[in-house]
Coordinates of C-alpha atoms and ligand atoms in Angstrom, one line a residue:
M1399 CA 12.4 31.6 -2.1
S1400 CA 9.3 29.3 -2.7
D1401 CA 8.0 27.1 -0.1
T1402 CA 7.1 24.4 -2.4
V1403 CA 7.7 21.0 -0.9
K1404 CA 6.2 18.7 -3.5
Y1405 CA 7.2 18.3 -7.2
L1406 CA 4.8 16.4 -9.2
L1407 CA 5.3 15.4 -13.0
D1408 CA 2.3 15.0 -15.5
E1409 CA 1.6 11.6 -16.6
K1410 CA 2.9 12.6 -20.0
D1411 CA 6.3 13.4 -18.5
M1412 CA 6.8 9.9 -17.3
P1413 CA 10.0 8.4 -18.9
T1414 CA 9.4 6.4 -21.9
H1415 CA 12.8 4.6 -21.8
W1416 CA 14.9 3.0 -19.3
Y1417 CA 18.6 4.2 -19.0
N1418 CA 21.4 1.6 -19.3
I1419 CA 24.6 2.5 -17.5
M1420 CA 26.5 0.1 -19.7
A1421 CA 26.7 2.7 -22.4
D1422 CA 28.5 5.2 -20.3
L1423 CA 30.9 2.9 -18.3
P1424 CA 34.5 4.1 -18.7
E1425 CA 35.8 0.4 -18.5
P1426 CA 33.5 -2.6 -19.4
M1427 CA 32.4 -5.0 -16.6
A1428 CA 33.9 -8.5 -16.0
P1429 CA 31.5 -11.0 -17.7
P1430 CA 29.4 -13.4 -15.9
L1431 CA 31.0 -17.0 -16.1
H1432 CA 29.8 -20.5 -16.4
P1433 CA 30.6 -22.2 -13.0
G1434 CA 31.5 -25.4 -14.9
T1435 CA 33.5 -24.1 -17.8
G1436 CA 34.8 -20.9 -16.3
Q1437 CA 33.9 -19.3 -19.8
P1438 CA 31.7 -16.4 -20.1
I1439 CA 28.1 -17.2 -20.4
G1440 CA 25.8 -16.6 -23.5
P1441 CA 22.1 -16.0 -23.8
D1442 CA 21.3 -19.8 -24.0
D1443 CA 22.9 -20.4 -20.7
L1444 CA 20.3 -18.2 -19.1
A1445 CA 17.3 -19.3 -21.1
P1446 CA 16.1 -21.9 -18.6
L1447 CA 15.6 -19.1 -16.0
F1448 CA 14.7 -15.9 -17.8
P1449 CA 12.6 -14.9 -21.0
M1450 CA 14.7 -13.9 -23.9
E1451 CA 13.7 -10.3 -24.0
L1452 CA 15.1 -9.9 -20.4
I1453 CA 18.3 -11.8 -21.2
K1454 CA 18.8 -9.4 -24.2
Q1455 CA 18.3 -6.4 -21.7
E1456 CA 20.8 -8.1 -19.3
M1457 CA 23.3 -8.1 -21.9
S1458 CA 22.6 -5.0 -23.6
T1459 CA 24.9 -1.9 -24.1
E1460 CA 22.4 0.3 -25.6
R1461 CA 22.0 3.6 -23.8
E1462 CA 18.1 3.5 -23.9
I1463 CA 15.6 0.8 -24.0
E1464 CA 11.9 1.6 -24.5
I1465 CA 9.4 0.7 -21.7
P1466 CA 6.5 -1.2 -23.3
E1467 CA 3.3 0.8 -23.6
E1468 CA 1.3 -1.9 -21.7
V1469 CA 3.9 -1.6 -18.8
R1470 CA 3.7 2.3 -18.8
D1471 CA -0.1 2.1 -18.8
I1472 CA 0.1 0.1 -15.4
F1473 CA 2.8 2.5 -14.0
R1474 CA 0.4 5.3 -14.5
Q1475 CA -1.7 4.0 -11.5
W1476 CA 1.1 5.6 -9.1
R1477 CA 3.8 6.9 -11.4
P1478 CA 5.3 9.5 -11.7
T1479 CA 6.0 9.4 -8.1
P1480 CA 6.4 12.6 -5.9
L1481 CA 9.6 14.2 -5.1
Y1482 CA 9.6 16.2 -1.8
R1483 CA 11.8 18.9 -0.4
A1484 CA 12.3 18.0 3.3
R1485 CA 11.9 21.5 4.6
R1486 CA 10.8 20.5 8.1
L1487 CA 13.6 18.0 8.6
E1488 CA 16.0 20.6 7.4
K1489 CA 14.6 22.8 10.1
A1490 CA 14.7 20.1 12.6
L1491 CA 18.4 19.4 11.8
D1492 CA 19.2 23.1 11.6
T1493 CA 21.1 22.5 8.4
P1494 CA 22.0 24.9 5.6
A1495 CA 21.7 21.8 3.3
K1496 CA 18.7 21.3 1.0
I1497 CA 17.3 17.8 1.3
Y1498 CA 15.0 16.2 -1.3
Y1499 CA 13.6 12.8 -1.3
K1500 CA 12.0 10.7 -4.0
Y1501 CA 9.1 8.7 -2.5
E1502 CA 8.5 5.2 -3.9
G1503 CA 6.3 4.0 -1.1
V1504 CA 3.3 5.2 -3.1
S1505 CA 3.2 2.0 -5.3
P1506 CA 0.5 -0.5 -4.4
A1507 CA 3.2 -2.8 -2.8
G1508 CA 4.7 0.2 -0.8
S1509 CA 8.1 0.2 -2.4
H1510 CA 10.1 0.7 -5.6
K1511 CA 10.0 -3.1 -6.4
P1512 CA 6.9 -3.0 -8.7
N1513 CA 9.0 -0.9 -11.0
T1514 CA 10.7 -4.1 -12.0
A1515 CA 8.1 -6.7 -11.1
I1516 CA 5.7 -5.3 -13.7
P1517 CA 8.0 -5.4 -16.6
Q1518 CA 9.5 -8.8 -15.6
A1519 CA 5.9 -10.4 -15.4
Y1520 CA 5.0 -8.6 -18.8
Y1521 CA 8.0 -10.1 -20.7
N1522 CA 7.6 -13.5 -19.1
K1523 CA 3.8 -13.7 -20.1
A1524 CA 4.6 -12.4 -23.6
E1525 CA 6.9 -15.6 -24.1
G1526 CA 4.2 -17.9 -22.8
I1527 CA 5.4 -18.5 -19.2
T1528 CA 2.5 -19.1 -16.7
K1529 CA 4.4 -19.2 -13.5
L1530 CA 7.2 -17.4 -11.7
A1531 CA 9.3 -18.7 -8.8
T1532 CA 11.0 -16.1 -6.7
E1533 CA 12.7 -15.3 -3.3
T1534 CA 12.0 -12.5 -0.9
G1535 CA 13.7 -11.1 2.2
A1536 CA 11.3 -8.7 4.1
G1537 CA 8.5 -9.6 1.6
Q1538 CA 8.6 -6.3 -0.4
W1539 CA 9.7 -8.1 -3.6
G1540 CA 7.4 -11.0 -2.9
S1541 CA 4.5 -8.8 -2.7
S1542 CA 5.5 -6.6 -5.7
L1543 CA 5.8 -9.7 -7.9
A1544 CA 2.5 -11.1 -6.4
F1545 CA 0.8 -7.9 -7.4
A1546 CA 2.2 -8.2 -10.9
G1547 CA 1.2 -11.9 -11.0
A1548 CA -2.3 -10.7 -10.2
L1549 CA -2.4 -8.2 -12.9
F1550 CA -0.9 -10.8 -15.7
G1551 CA -2.9 -13.7 -14.5
M1552 CA 0.3 -15.6 -13.6
E1553 CA 0.9 -18.1 -10.8
I1554 CA 3.6 -16.8 -8.3
D1555 CA 5.7 -19.0 -5.7
V1556 CA 7.5 -17.0 -3.2
Y1557 CA 10.3 -18.5 -1.0
M1558 CA 10.5 -16.1 1.9
V1559 CA 13.6 -16.0 4.2
K1560 CA 12.5 -17.8 7.3
V1561 CA 13.5 -15.0 9.9
S1562 CA 11.3 -12.4 8.0
F1563 CA 8.6 -15.0 7.5
G1564 CA 8.3 -14.9 11.3
Q1565 CA 8.9 -11.1 11.6
K1566 CA 6.4 -10.0 9.0
P1567 CA 3.3 -12.1 8.8
Y1568 CA 1.3 -9.3 7.2
R1569 CA 3.6 -9.3 4.1
K1570 CA 2.8 -13.1 3.6
A1571 CA -0.8 -12.1 3.9
L1572 CA -0.5 -9.4 1.4
M1573 CA 1.2 -11.9 -1.1
E1574 CA -1.8 -14.3 -0.6
S1575 CA -4.2 -11.5 -1.1
Y1576 CA -2.7 -11.0 -4.6
G1577 CA -3.1 -14.8 -5.1
A1578 CA 0.6 -15.8 -4.6
R1579 CA 1.9 -18.7 -2.5
C1580 CA 4.4 -17.9 0.1
V1581 CA 6.7 -20.4 1.7
A1582 CA 9.3 -20.2 4.6
S1583 CA 12.8 -20.8 3.2
P1584 CA 14.8 -23.0 3.8
S1585 CA 11.7 -25.3 2.8
N1586 CA 11.2 -29.0 2.3
E1587 CA 10.1 -28.4 -1.4
T1588 CA 13.5 -28.2 -3.0
N1589 CA 16.8 -30.1 -2.8
A1590 CA 18.5 -27.0 -1.9
G1591 CA 16.3 -26.3 1.0
R1592 CA 16.4 -29.8 2.2
A1593 CA 20.2 -29.8 2.1
I1594 CA 20.3 -26.7 4.4
L1595 CA 17.7 -28.1 6.7
A1596 CA 19.6 -31.5 7.1
D1597 CA 22.7 -29.5 8.3
H1598 CA 20.9 -26.6 10.1
P1599 CA 17.4 -27.6 11.2
D1600 CA 17.0 -24.2 12.9
S1601 CA 18.3 -22.2 10.0
N1602 CA 17.1 -18.5 9.9
G1603 CA 17.4 -18.7 6.1
S1604 CA 19.0 -16.2 4.0
L1605 CA 18.5 -14.5 0.6
G1606 CA 21.2 -16.8 -0.8
I1607 CA 19.2 -20.0 0.3
A1608 CA 15.9 -18.6 -1.0
I1609 CA 17.4 -17.7 -4.4
S1610 CA 18.6 -21.3 -4.7
E1611 CA 15.1 -22.8 -3.9
A1612 CA 13.4 -20.5 -6.6
V1613 CA 16.1 -21.0 -9.2
E1614 CA 15.9 -24.8 -8.7
I1615 CA 12.0 -24.8 -9.3
A1616 CA 12.5 -22.6 -12.4
A1617 CA 15.2 -24.6 -13.7
T1618 CA 13.3 -27.9 -13.5
R1619 CA 10.0 -26.9 -15.0
D1620 CA 9.1 -25.8 -18.4
D1621 CA 6.3 -23.6 -17.6
T1622 CA 8.2 -21.8 -14.9
K1623 CA 10.8 -19.1 -14.8
Y1624 CA 12.7 -17.3 -12.3
A1625 CA 12.4 -13.6 -11.2
L1626 CA 15.0 -11.7 -9.3
G1627 CA 14.0 -8.4 -7.5
S1628 CA 17.4 -6.8 -7.4
V1629 CA 21.2 -7.3 -8.3
L1630 CA 20.9 -8.0 -12.2
N1631 CA 21.6 -5.5 -14.7
H1632 CA 18.0 -5.5 -16.1
V1633 CA 16.6 -4.9 -12.8
L1634 CA 18.7 -1.8 -12.0
M1635 CA 17.8 -0.6 -15.4
H1636 CA 14.1 -0.9 -14.8
Q1637 CA 14.6 1.2 -11.6
T1638 CA 16.2 4.0 -13.6
I1639 CA 12.7 5.4 -14.1
V1640 CA 13.2 6.7 -10.6
G1641 CA 16.3 8.8 -11.3
Q1642 CA 15.0 10.0 -14.6
E1643 CA 11.9 11.4 -13.0
C1644 CA 14.1 13.0 -10.3
M1645 CA 16.0 14.8 -13.0
K1646 CA 12.9 16.4 -14.3
Q1647 CA 11.6 17.2 -10.7
M1648 CA 14.8 18.6 -9.6
D1649 CA 14.7 20.8 -12.7
M1650 CA 11.3 22.0 -11.7
A1651 CA 12.8 22.7 -8.2
G1652 CA 15.6 24.7 -10.0
D1653 CA 18.2 22.5 -8.2
Y1654 CA 20.7 19.8 -9.0
P1655 CA 22.0 17.2 -6.4
D1656 CA 25.5 17.5 -5.0
V1657 CA 25.1 14.3 -3.2
I1658 CA 22.8 11.2 -3.8
V1659 CA 22.1 8.7 -1.2
G1660 CA 20.5 5.3 -1.4
C1661 CA 20.4 2.1 0.8
T1662 CA 21.8 -1.0 -0.8
G1663 CA 20.6 -4.5 -0.4
G1664 CA 21.2 -5.9 -3.9
G1665 CA 21.7 -2.4 -5.4
S1666 CA 18.5 -1.6 -7.3
N1667 CA 16.9 1.3 -5.6
F1668 CA 20.4 2.9 -5.3
G1669 CA 21.1 2.2 -9.0
G1670 CA 17.8 3.4 -10.0
I1671 CA 18.2 6.9 -8.5
A1672 CA 21.9 7.2 -9.0
F1673 CA 22.7 5.8 -12.4
P1674 CA 21.0 8.4 -14.6
Y1675 CA 22.9 11.0 -12.8
L1676 CA 26.1 9.0 -12.7
G1677 CA 25.7 8.6 -16.6
E1678 CA 25.3 12.3 -16.9
K1679 CA 28.3 12.8 -14.9
L1680 CA 30.4 10.5 -17.0
R1681 CA 29.2 12.2 -20.2
G1682 CA 30.8 15.5 -18.7
G1683 CA 28.1 16.6 -16.5
K1684 CA 28.2 17.9 -12.9
D1685 CA 30.3 16.3 -10.1
T1686 CA 27.7 14.7 -7.9
K1687 CA 28.8 12.5 -5.1
F1688 CA 27.1 9.1 -4.6
I1689 CA 26.7 7.3 -1.3
A1690 CA 25.5 3.7 -1.0
V1691 CA 24.4 2.9 2.6
E1692 CA 24.3 -0.7 3.9
P1693 CA 23.8 -2.4 7.2
A1694 CA 26.9 -3.0 9.4
A1695 CA 25.8 -6.5 10.0
C1696 CA 25.9 -7.3 6.3
P1697 CA 28.5 -5.0 4.9
T1698 CA 29.0 -6.2 1.3
L1699 CA 30.4 -3.0 -0.1
T1700 CA 32.5 -1.8 2.9
R1701 CA 33.9 -5.2 4.0
G1702 CA 33.2 -7.8 1.1
Q1703 CA 35.7 -8.8 -1.5
F1704 CA 35.4 -7.7 -5.2
A1705 CA 35.6 -11.2 -6.7
Y1706 CA 33.7 -13.8 -8.8
D1707 CA 31.1 -15.6 -6.7
F1708 CA 27.9 -17.5 -6.8
G1709 CA 24.6 -15.3 -6.4
D1710 CA 23.0 -18.1 -4.3
T1711 CA 24.0 -20.3 -1.4
G1712 CA 23.3 -23.7 -3.4
H1713 CA 25.7 -22.7 -6.2
L1714 CA 23.0 -23.0 -9.1
T1715 CA 23.6 -19.4 -10.5
P1716 CA 26.4 -18.2 -12.9
L1717 CA 29.6 -16.6 -11.4
V1718 CA 29.4 -12.9 -11.3
K1719 CA 32.0 -10.4 -10.2
M1720 CA 30.8 -8.4 -7.3
H1721 CA 31.4 -7.3 -3.8
T1722 CA 30.6 -10.4 -1.8
L1723 CA 30.8 -11.7 1.6
G1724 CA 30.9 -15.2 0.2
S1725 CA 27.9 -17.2 -0.8
T1726 CA 27.9 -19.4 2.3
F1727 CA 27.8 -16.2 4.7
I1728 CA 24.6 -16.1 6.6
P1729 CA 24.2 -12.6 8.0
P1730 CA 22.6 -12.2 11.6
G1731 CA 18.8 -11.7 11.6
F1732 CA 18.4 -8.0 11.9
H1733 CA 15.4 -6.1 10.9
S1734 CA 16.1 -5.0 7.4
G1735 CA 15.5 -8.3 5.6
G1736 CA 15.8 -6.5 2.3
L1737 CA 19.3 -5.8 2.9
R1738 CA 20.6 -9.3 4.1
Y1739 CA 22.3 -10.3 0.8
H1740 CA 25.8 -11.6 0.7
G1741 CA 26.4 -10.1 -2.6
M1742 CA 25.9 -6.8 -4.4
A1743 CA 24.8 -5.8 -8.0
P1744 CA 27.8 -6.2 -10.3
Q1745 CA 27.0 -2.8 -11.9
V1746 CA 27.1 -1.1 -8.3
S1747 CA 30.2 -3.3 -7.4
H1748 CA 31.9 -2.0 -10.7
V1749 CA 31.3 1.6 -10.2
Q1750 CA 32.5 1.4 -6.6
D1751 CA 35.7 -0.4 -7.8
L1752 CA 36.2 2.4 -10.3
G1753 CA 36.0 5.0 -7.5
L1754 CA 32.8 6.5 -8.9
I1755 CA 30.7 5.9 -5.8
E1756 CA 31.3 5.8 -2.0
S1757 CA 29.8 3.3 0.6
K1758 CA 29.1 3.5 4.3
A1759 CA 27.7 1.0 6.9
Y1760 CA 25.5 1.6 9.9
H1761 CA 24.1 -0.4 12.6
Q1762 CA 20.4 -0.8 12.8
T1763 CA 19.4 1.5 15.9
T1764 CA 21.1 4.5 14.6
C1765 CA 19.1 4.0 11.3
F1766 CA 15.9 3.6 13.4
E1767 CA 16.6 6.7 15.2
A1768 CA 17.0 8.6 11.9
G1769 CA 13.8 7.1 10.4
V1770 CA 11.8 8.2 13.6
K1771 CA 13.3 11.6 13.4
F1772 CA 12.3 11.7 9.7
A1773 CA 8.7 10.5 10.5
R1774 CA 8.4 13.2 13.2
A1775 CA 9.4 15.9 10.7
E1776 CA 7.9 14.7 7.4
G1777 CA 5.1 12.2 8.5
I1778 CA 6.2 9.4 6.4
L1779 CA 7.4 6.2 8.3
P1780 CA 10.3 4.7 6.1
A1781 CA 10.8 0.9 5.8
P1782 CA 13.7 -0.2 7.9
E1783 CA 15.8 -0.7 4.8
A1784 CA 15.1 3.0 3.7
N1785 CA 16.1 4.1 7.2
H1786 CA 19.6 3.4 6.1
A1787 CA 19.3 6.0 3.5
V1788 CA 17.6 8.4 5.8
R1789 CA 20.6 8.1 8.2
G1790 CA 23.1 8.6 5.3
A1791 CA 21.2 11.7 4.2
I1792 CA 20.9 13.2 7.6
D1793 CA 24.6 12.7 8.3
E1794 CA 25.4 14.5 5.0
A1795 CA 23.0 17.3 6.1
L1796 CA 25.0 17.5 9.5
R1797 CA 28.3 17.5 7.6
C1798 CA 27.1 20.6 5.7
K1799 CA 26.0 22.1 9.0
E1800 CA 29.5 21.7 10.4
E1801 CA 31.1 22.8 7.2
G1802 CA 28.7 25.7 6.7
K1803 CA 27.8 24.4 3.1
S1804 CA 24.3 24.6 1.6
E1805 CA 24.7 21.6 -0.5
T1806 CA 21.8 19.8 -2.2
I1807 CA 21.1 16.3 -1.0
L1808 CA 18.8 13.9 -2.7
F1809 CA 17.9 10.4 -1.4
N1810 CA 15.6 7.5 -2.4
L1811 CA 12.9 6.9 0.2
C1812 CA 12.4 3.6 -1.4
G1813 CA 9.5 2.3 0.7
H1814 CA 7.1 2.8 3.7
G1815 CA 7.4 0.8 6.9
H1816 CA 3.7 0.1 7.4
F1817 CA 4.3 -3.8 7.4
D1818 CA 7.4 -3.3 9.7
M1819 CA 5.7 -2.1 12.8
Q1820 CA 7.1 -4.9 14.8
A1821 CA 10.6 -3.6 14.1
Y1822 CA 9.5 -0.1 15.3
M1823 CA 7.9 -1.6 18.4
D1824 CA 11.2 -3.5 19.2
Y1825 CA 13.1 -0.3 18.7
F1826 CA 10.8 1.8 21.0
G1827 CA 10.9 -1.1 23.5
G1828 CA 14.7 -1.0 23.6
N1829 CA 14.8 -4.6 22.2
L1830 CA 16.6 -3.8 18.9
Q1831 CA 20.2 -5.0 19.2
D1832 CA 23.1 -3.9 17.0
L1833 CA 24.0 -7.2 15.7
D1834 CA 27.5 -7.9 14.6
Y1835 CA 28.5 -10.6 12.0
D1836 CA 30.8 -13.4 13.1
E1837 CA 34.4 -12.4 11.9
G1838 CA 35.2 -16.1 11.8
E1839 CA 32.2 -17.1 9.7
L1840 CA 33.0 -14.2 7.4
A1841 CA 36.6 -15.3 6.9
M1842 CA 35.4 -18.8 6.3
A1843 CA 32.9 -17.8 3.8
L1844 CA 35.5 -15.6 2.0
A1845 CA 38.0 -18.3 2.0
G1846 CA 35.5 -20.5 0.2
L1847 CA 35.1 -18.1 -2.7
P1848 CA 35.4 -20.0 -6.1
S1849 CA 38.8 -19.8 -7.8
V1850 CA 38.3 -18.5 -11.2
A1851 CA 41.1 -19.0 -13.9
A1852 CA 40.2 -15.8 -15.9
E1853 CA 40.9 -13.5 -13.0
Ligands
PLP2888 C1 14.2 -4.7 -1.6 C2 14.3 -3.5 -0.9 C3 15.6 -2.8 -0.6 C4 16.8 -3.7 -1.1 O1 17.0 -3.8 -2.4 P1 17.7 -3.1 -3.4 O2 17.8 -3.8 -4.6 O3 19.2 -2.7 -2.7 O4 17.0 -1.8 -3.6 C5 15.6 -1.6 0.0 N1 14.5 -1.2 0.4 C6 13.2 -1.5 0.3 C7 12.1 -0.8 0.7 C8 13.1 -2.7 -0.4 O5 11.9 -3.3 -0.6

């Protein structure tokens, strides 16, 4: 047996196309609806927010869409990313399982998010847009779009969820280093923000609120569009470069995953690593198991309803069918800001509803414990969000140990935690609490789901 721990692809083996799961779904997805009419929306309804090329991708059912050469040129700075075999972690766990991880923390912004930030900025720029407005949770998406804005000479406005704005000042500094503007949300700059502040002056903010603010700015300005770092079909498709690279690298390793694990906030890094494999499975390939791991304090896939809901708190977006905790649900302010979203990618929701993937929820301290164990074995300190995937992968490896199985586990190490040291300090200081959401608030948020005639 070889002791290889790192599988690197040549630049020339970087995927040239994104993979679109829509082509292989056994049942079509429920269409997004116009909140006013209850009718399926068309491309024109989305035109105030997105450039036409991204709208086409959002609605496409073609299996492959070419990655523009200019985008690939930029990707070559850090892609293909490495795939590692976690031999030291396997030893530490004394498991017969083989654990592999794809490391997306090597991007300039430190996560998988530039995989979609770069093409989104590219398509907007190509259609004459000079400014993008967006939201960010922990700041990973804001810094990724800020990076893209710097490369394409675009103005970037980022509405950052207030609790993370306070927890992660260095993420704001990174966005500003790239030339972006970063504002704590809810802010006084928008009607949506002012409305929340009027009712809850001390609001911690949420991704749902920050999305409303960014959408409002984009919808009311001709030169400005909106960019979303997760959830949407085209975003998940942009992330499939990750899973496609894994396929080639797992081939190099002479292995094939029995289990694929990813953490889920909006579903993009999970979809990115899982969908190319799920597509292969749906076309008659091997029977891989897919596990989405989410925070117990914001348990969208494990506790939410699969129903039409708004993507934002201010109800400015179309209605999409997804697993949701209700658009007015404000999760407690735990440390994985990137996972504090009330909804889930409609594609991830759909494949869970079809029984094609499983989901699991963990509290944050057990995830940090897993992340620290991982760091002590492998040297890389994961982002708090990624710790959920690490926890999920370790538990699969421990299950293999119990069952005496040498299964192959692959997980997405979607970002490093170098800007999240306060969270680790809180963990080591014993100050990290396993926050629970308020059952009453969840019930109220779910009771407020919009009623949709088409259902
Ligand atoms: C944004 C982010 C997430 C959550 O978003 P997904 O769309 O679910 O991937 C998870 N991990 C990291 C490192 C992130 O930056």
